[in-house]
Short mmCIF file of C-alpha atoms and ligand atoms in Angstrom, two decimals:
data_model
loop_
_atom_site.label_atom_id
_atom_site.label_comp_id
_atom_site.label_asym_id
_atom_site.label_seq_id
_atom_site.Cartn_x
_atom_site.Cartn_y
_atom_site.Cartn_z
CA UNK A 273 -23.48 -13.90 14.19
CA UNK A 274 -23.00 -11.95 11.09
CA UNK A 275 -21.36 -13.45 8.31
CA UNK A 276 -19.71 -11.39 5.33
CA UNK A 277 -19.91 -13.82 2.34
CA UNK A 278 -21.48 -11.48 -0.37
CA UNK A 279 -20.70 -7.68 -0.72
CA UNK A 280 -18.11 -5.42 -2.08
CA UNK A 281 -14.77 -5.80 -0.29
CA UNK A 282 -12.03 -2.78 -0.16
CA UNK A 283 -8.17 -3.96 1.03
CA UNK A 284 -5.91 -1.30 1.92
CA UNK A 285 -1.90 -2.62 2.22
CA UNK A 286 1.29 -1.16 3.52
CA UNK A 287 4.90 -1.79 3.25
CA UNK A 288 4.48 -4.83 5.66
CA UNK A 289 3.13 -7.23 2.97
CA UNK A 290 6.06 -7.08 1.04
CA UNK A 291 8.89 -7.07 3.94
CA UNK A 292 8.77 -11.26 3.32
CA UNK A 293 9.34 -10.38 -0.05
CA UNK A 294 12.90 -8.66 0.58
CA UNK A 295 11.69 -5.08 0.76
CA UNK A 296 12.13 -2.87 3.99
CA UNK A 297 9.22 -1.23 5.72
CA UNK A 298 9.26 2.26 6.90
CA UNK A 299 9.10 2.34 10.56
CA UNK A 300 10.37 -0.60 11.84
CA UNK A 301 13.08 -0.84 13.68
CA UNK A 302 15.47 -1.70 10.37
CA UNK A 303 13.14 0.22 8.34
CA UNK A 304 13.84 3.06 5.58
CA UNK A 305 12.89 5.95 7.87
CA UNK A 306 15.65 4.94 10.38
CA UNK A 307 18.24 4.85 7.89
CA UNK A 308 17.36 8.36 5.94
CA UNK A 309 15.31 11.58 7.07
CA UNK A 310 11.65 12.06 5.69
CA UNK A 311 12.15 15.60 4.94
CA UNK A 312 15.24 15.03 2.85
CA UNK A 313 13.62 12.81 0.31
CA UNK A 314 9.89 12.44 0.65
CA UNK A 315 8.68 15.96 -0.18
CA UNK A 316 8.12 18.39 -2.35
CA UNK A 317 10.48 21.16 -0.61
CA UNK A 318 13.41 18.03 -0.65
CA UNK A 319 13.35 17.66 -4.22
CA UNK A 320 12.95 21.43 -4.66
CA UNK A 321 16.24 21.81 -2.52
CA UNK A 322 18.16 18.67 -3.65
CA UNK A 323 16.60 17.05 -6.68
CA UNK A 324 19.93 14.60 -7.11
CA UNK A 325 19.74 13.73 -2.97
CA UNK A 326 15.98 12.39 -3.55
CA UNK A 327 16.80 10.78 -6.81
CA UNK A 328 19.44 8.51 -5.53
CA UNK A 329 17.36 7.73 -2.78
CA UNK A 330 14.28 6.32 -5.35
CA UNK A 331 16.90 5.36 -7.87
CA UNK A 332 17.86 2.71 -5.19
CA UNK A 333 14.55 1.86 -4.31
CA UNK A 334 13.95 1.09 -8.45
CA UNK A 335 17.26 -1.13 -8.75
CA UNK A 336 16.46 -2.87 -5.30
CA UNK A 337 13.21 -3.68 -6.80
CA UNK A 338 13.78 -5.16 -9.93
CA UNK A 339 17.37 -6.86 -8.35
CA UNK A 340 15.68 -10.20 -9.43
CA UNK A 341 15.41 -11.49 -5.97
CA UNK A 342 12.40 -9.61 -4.65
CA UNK A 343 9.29 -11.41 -5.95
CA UNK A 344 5.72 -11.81 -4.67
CA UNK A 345 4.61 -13.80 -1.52
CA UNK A 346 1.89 -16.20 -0.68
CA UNK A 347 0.08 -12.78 1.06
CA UNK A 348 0.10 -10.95 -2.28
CA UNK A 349 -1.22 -14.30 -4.20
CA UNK A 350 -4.33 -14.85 -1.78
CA UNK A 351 -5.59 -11.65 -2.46
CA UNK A 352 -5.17 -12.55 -6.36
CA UNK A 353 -7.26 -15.51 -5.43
CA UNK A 354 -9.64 -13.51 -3.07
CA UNK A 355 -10.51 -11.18 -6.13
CA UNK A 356 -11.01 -13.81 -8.58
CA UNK A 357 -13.00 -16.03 -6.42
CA UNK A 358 -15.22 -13.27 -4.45
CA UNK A 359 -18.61 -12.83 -6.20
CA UNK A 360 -18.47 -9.38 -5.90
CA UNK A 361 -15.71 -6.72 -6.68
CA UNK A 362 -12.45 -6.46 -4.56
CA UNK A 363 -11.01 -2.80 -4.67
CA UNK A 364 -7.10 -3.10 -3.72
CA UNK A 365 -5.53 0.21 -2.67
CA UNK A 366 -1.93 0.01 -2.20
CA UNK A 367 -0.09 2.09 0.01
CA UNK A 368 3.18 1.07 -1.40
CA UNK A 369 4.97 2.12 -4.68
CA UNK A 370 6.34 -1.41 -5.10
CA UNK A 371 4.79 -3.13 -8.19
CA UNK A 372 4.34 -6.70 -6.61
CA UNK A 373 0.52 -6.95 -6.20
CA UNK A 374 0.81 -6.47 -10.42
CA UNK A 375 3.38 -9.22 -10.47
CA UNK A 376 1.44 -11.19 -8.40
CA UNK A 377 -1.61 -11.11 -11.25
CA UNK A 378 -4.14 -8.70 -9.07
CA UNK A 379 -6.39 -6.82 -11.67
CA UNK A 380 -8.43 -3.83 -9.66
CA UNK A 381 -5.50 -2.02 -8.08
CA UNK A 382 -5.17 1.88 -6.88
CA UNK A 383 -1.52 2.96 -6.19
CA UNK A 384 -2.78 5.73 -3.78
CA UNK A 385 0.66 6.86 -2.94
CA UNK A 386 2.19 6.40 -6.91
CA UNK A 387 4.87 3.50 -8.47
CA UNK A 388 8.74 3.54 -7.84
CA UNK A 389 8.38 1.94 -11.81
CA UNK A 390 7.02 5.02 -13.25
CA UNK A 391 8.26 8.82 -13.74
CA UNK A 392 6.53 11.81 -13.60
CA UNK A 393 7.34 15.25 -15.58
CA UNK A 394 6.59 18.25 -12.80
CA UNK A 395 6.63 20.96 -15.49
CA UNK A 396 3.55 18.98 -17.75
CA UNK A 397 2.45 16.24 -15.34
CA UNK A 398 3.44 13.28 -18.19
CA UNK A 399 3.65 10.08 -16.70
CA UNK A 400 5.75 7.29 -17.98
CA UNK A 401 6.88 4.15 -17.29
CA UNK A 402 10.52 4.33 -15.94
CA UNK A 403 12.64 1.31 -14.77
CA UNK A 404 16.31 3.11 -15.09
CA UNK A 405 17.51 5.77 -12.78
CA UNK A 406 16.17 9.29 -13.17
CA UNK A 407 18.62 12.42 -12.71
CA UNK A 408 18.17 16.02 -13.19
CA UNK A 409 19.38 16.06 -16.86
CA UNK A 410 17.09 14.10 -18.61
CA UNK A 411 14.39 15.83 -20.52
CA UNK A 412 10.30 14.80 -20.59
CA UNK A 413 9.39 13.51 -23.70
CA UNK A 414 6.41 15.29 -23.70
CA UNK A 415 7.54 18.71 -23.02
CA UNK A 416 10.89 18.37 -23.67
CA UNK A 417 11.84 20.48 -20.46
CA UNK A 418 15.04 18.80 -18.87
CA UNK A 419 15.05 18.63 -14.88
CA UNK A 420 11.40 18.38 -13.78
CA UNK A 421 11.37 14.73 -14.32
CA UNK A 422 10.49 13.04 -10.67
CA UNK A 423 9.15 9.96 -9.47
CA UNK A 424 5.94 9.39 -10.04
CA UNK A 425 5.49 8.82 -5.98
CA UNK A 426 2.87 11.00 -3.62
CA UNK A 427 5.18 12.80 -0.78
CA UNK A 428 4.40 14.17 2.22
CA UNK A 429 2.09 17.29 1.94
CA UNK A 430 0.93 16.06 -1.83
CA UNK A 431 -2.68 14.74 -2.34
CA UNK A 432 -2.65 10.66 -2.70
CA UNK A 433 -4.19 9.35 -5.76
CA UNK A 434 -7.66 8.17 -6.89
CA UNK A 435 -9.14 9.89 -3.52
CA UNK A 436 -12.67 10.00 -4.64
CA UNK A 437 -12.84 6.57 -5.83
CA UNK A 438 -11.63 4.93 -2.67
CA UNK A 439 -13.86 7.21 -0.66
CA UNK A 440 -16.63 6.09 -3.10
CA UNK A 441 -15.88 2.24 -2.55
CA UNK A 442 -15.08 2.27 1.46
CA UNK A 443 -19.07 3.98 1.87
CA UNK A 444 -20.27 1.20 -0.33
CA UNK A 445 -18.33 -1.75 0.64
CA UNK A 446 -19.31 -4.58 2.79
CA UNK A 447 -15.67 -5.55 4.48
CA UNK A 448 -12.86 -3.48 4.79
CA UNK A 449 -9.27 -5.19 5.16
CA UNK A 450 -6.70 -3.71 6.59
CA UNK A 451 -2.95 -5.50 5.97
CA UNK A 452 0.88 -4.39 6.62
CA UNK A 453 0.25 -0.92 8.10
CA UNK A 454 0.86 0.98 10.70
CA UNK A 455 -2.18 3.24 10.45
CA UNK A 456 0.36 6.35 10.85
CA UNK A 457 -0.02 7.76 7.80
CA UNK A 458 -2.91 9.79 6.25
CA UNK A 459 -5.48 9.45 4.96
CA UNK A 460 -5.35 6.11 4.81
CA UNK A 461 -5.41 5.23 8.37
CA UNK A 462 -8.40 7.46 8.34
CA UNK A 463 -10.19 4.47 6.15
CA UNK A 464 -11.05 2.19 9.21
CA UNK A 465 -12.87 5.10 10.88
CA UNK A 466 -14.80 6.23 7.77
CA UNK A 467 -15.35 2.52 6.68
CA UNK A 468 -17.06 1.94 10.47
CA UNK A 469 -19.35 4.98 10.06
CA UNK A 470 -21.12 3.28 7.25
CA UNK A 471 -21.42 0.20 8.99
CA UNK A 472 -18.65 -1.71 6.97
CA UNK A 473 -17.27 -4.83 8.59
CA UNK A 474 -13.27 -3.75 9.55
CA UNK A 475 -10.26 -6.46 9.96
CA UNK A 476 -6.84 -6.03 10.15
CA UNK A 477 -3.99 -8.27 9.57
CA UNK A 478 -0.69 -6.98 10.68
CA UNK A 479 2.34 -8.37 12.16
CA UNK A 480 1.38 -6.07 15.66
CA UNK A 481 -1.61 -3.98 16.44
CA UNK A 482 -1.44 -0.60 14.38
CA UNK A 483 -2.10 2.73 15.84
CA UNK A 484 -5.53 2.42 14.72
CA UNK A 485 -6.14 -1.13 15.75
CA UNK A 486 -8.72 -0.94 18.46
CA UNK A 487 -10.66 0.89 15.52
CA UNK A 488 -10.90 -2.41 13.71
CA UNK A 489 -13.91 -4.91 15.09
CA UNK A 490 -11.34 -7.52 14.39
CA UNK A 491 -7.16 -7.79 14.75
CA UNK A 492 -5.18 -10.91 13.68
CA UNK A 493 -1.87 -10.75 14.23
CA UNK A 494 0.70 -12.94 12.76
CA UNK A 495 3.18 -12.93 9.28
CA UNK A 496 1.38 -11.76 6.17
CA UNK A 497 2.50 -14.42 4.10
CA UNK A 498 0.90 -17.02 6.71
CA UNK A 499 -2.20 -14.82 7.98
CA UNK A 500 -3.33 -13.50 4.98
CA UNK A 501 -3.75 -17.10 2.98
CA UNK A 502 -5.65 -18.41 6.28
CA UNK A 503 -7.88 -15.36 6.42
CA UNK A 504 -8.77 -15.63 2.33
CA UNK A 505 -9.65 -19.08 2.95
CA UNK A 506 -11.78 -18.57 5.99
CA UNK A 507 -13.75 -15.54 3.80
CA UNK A 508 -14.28 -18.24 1.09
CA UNK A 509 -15.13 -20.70 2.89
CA UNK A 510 -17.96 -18.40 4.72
CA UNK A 511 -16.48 -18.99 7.96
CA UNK A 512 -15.28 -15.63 9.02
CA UNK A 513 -18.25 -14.23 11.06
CA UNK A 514 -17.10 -10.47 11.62
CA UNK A 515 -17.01 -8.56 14.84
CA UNK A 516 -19.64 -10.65 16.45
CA UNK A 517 -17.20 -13.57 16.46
CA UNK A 518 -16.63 -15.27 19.68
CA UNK A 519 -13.29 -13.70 21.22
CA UNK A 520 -11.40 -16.69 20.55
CA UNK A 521 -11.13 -15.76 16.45
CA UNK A 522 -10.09 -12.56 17.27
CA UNK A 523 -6.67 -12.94 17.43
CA UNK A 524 -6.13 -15.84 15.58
CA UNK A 525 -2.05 -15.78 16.52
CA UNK A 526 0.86 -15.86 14.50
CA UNK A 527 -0.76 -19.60 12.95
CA UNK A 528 -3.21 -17.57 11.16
CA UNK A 529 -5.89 -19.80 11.87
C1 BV8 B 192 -1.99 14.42 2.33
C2 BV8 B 192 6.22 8.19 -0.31
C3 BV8 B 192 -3.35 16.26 1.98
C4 BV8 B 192 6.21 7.04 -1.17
C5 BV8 B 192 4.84 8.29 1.62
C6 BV8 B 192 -4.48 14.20 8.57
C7 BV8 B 192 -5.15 14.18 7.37
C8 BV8 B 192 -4.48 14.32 6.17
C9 BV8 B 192 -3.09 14.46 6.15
C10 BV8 B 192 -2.41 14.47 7.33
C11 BV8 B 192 -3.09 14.34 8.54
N1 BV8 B 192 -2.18 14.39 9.54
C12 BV8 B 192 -0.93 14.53 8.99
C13 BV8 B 192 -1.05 14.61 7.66
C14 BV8 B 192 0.06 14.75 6.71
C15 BV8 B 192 0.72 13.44 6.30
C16 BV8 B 192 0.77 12.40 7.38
O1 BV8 B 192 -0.07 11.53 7.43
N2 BV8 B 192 1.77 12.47 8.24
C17 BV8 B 192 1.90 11.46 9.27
C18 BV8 B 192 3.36 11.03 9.37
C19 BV8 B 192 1.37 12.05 10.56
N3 BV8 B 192 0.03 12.91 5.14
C20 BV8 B 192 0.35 13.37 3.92
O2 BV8 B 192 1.13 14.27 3.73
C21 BV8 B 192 -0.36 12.74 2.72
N4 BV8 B 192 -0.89 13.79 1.94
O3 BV8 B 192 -2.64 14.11 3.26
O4 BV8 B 192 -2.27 15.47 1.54
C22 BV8 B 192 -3.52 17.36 1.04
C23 BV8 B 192 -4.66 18.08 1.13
C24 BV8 B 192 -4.85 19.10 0.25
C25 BV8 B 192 -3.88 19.39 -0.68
C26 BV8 B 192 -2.71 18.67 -0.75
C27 BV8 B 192 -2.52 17.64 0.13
C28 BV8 B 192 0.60 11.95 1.82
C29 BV8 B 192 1.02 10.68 2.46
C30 BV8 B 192 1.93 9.86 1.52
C31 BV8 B 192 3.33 10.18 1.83
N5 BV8 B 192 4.24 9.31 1.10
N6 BV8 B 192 5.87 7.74 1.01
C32 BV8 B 192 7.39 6.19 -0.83
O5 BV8 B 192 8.51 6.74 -0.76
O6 BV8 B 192 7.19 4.99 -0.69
S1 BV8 B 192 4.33 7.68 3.09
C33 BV8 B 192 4.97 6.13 3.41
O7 BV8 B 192 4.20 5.66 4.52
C34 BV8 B 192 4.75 5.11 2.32
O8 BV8 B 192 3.94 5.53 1.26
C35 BV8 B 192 4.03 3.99 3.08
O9 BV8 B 192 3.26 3.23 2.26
C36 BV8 B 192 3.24 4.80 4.03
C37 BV8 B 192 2.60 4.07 5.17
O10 BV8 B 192 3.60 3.28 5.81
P1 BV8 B 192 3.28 1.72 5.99
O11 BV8 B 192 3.02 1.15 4.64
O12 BV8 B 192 2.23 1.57 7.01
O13 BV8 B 192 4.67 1.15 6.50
P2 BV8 B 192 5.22 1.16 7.99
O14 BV8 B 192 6.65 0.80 7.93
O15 BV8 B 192 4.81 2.44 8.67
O16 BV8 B 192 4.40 -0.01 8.70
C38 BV8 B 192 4.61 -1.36 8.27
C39 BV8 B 192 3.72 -2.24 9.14
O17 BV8 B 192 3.87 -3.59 8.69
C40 BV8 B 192 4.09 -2.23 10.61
O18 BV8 B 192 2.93 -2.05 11.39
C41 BV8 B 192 4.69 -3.61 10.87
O19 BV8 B 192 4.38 -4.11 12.14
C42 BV8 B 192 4.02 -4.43 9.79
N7 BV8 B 192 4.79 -5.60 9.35
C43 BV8 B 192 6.14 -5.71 9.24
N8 BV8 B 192 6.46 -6.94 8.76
C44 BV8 B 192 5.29 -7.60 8.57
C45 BV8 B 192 4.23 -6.75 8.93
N9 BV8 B 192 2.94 -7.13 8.85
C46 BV8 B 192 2.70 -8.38 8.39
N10 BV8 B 192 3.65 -9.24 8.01
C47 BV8 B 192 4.95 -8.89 8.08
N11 BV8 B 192 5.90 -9.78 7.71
#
């Protein structure tokens, strides 16, 4: 039975370790997607077309984020503890834009799809920190050009951040996590497969199986904020064995243990 209790350890996460801290997902059933239309705020040609439409949309997003309600949950704090207590590095890649694995004190952290709390300038490619709403008539204050300021999020058809680098870690690493995702959107739902082909350990914690979860040599289902804490603990304890475990850890249920 394998265990994984040394080695480098790469996390992806998705939108569905923050829904228990007040923030919707994308494709559930309540989720963002169901409310507005992909192409009419999360591309390039939807800003090109209606710059205001996809700033109100993100400009929402920003205020429902820092609202003062929305704060990091236990999931977000075990991996804090995961990193500080693993002896060797944890690489966090973030799917979302939210900035709650910062306020939850995690250190190595890759926004691979941006950060609602930061602006771009699409004329010089400045980036800023932003917290207020952005509109069409402010200027960068780099270039000074007014209208190209946008935020500083990866849309659909744009190339996702740091790409080499997580490449880079998921051939090297020894366990690759996968949490709050539904392995729809690439290329990070690719990571499981290319993780595999180097003969990385693969888990994923999500509330249901992803697309991509018979990919994974493991699947826990269950709430983030009560299956991620179990599943640190069981790493640090050196008692989560890997794919070879006996069927019964596989799906550990909603406990989480
Ligand atoms: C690109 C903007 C290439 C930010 C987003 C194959 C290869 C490469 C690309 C493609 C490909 N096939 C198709 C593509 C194109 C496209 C794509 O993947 N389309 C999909 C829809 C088929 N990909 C791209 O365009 C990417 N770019 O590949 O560029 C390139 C090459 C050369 C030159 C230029 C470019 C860019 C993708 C990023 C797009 N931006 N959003 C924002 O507004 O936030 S995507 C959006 O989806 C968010 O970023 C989000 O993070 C991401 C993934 O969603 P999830 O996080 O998984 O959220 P979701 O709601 O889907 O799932 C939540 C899960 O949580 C569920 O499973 C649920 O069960 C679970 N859950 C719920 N509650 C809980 C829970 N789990 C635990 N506990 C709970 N309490």
């Amino acid at each position: 039975m394998t265990r994984v209790s040394r080695g480098p350890i790469v996390i992806l996460t998705g939108a569905g370790i923050s829904k228990e801290s007040g923030l919707e997902t994308f494709r559930d059933s309540d989720g963002i997607w169901a409310k507005v239309r992909v192409d009419d705020v999360a591309t390039p040609e939807a800003f090109a077309r209606n710059p205001a439409h996809v700033h109100e949309f993100y400009n929402m997003r920003r205020r429902r984020l820092q609202a003062g309600d929305i704060e990091p949950n236990a999931a977000h704090r075990a991996l804090v503890e995961l990193e500080a207590q693993w002896p060797d590095p944890v690489l966090l890649v973030t799917q979302n834009v939210d900035d709650l694995h910062e306020r939850a004190g995690h250190q190595r952290l890759i926004h691979m799809h941006g950060e609602l709390l930061k602006a771009r300038c699409a004329f010089c490619g400045d980036v800023q920190a932003w917290h207020d709403d952005l509109s069409v008539a402010l200027s960068c204050r780099h270039c000074c050009r007014s209208g190209g300021l946008r935020p500083h999020v990866v849309w659909f058809g744009e190339m996702p951040l740091e790409m080499e680098t997580i490449f880079a870690a998921l051939s090297e690493c020894r366990l690759f996590v996968s949490i709050g995702t539904s392995g729809t959107v690439y290329p990070a739902a690719g990571f499981v497969s290319l993780a595999a082909s180097h003969g990385v350990e693969t888990v994923e914690l999500n509330l249901e199986p992803s697309a991509g979860a018979s990919l994974f040599g493991e699947s826990i289902q269950g709430e983030a904020s009560v299956i991620v804490p179990a599943f640190v603990q069981r790493l640090l304890a050196g008692l989560w064995a890997g794919a070879s475990a006996p069927l019964a850890s596989r799906a550990m249920g909603a406990r989480g243990n």
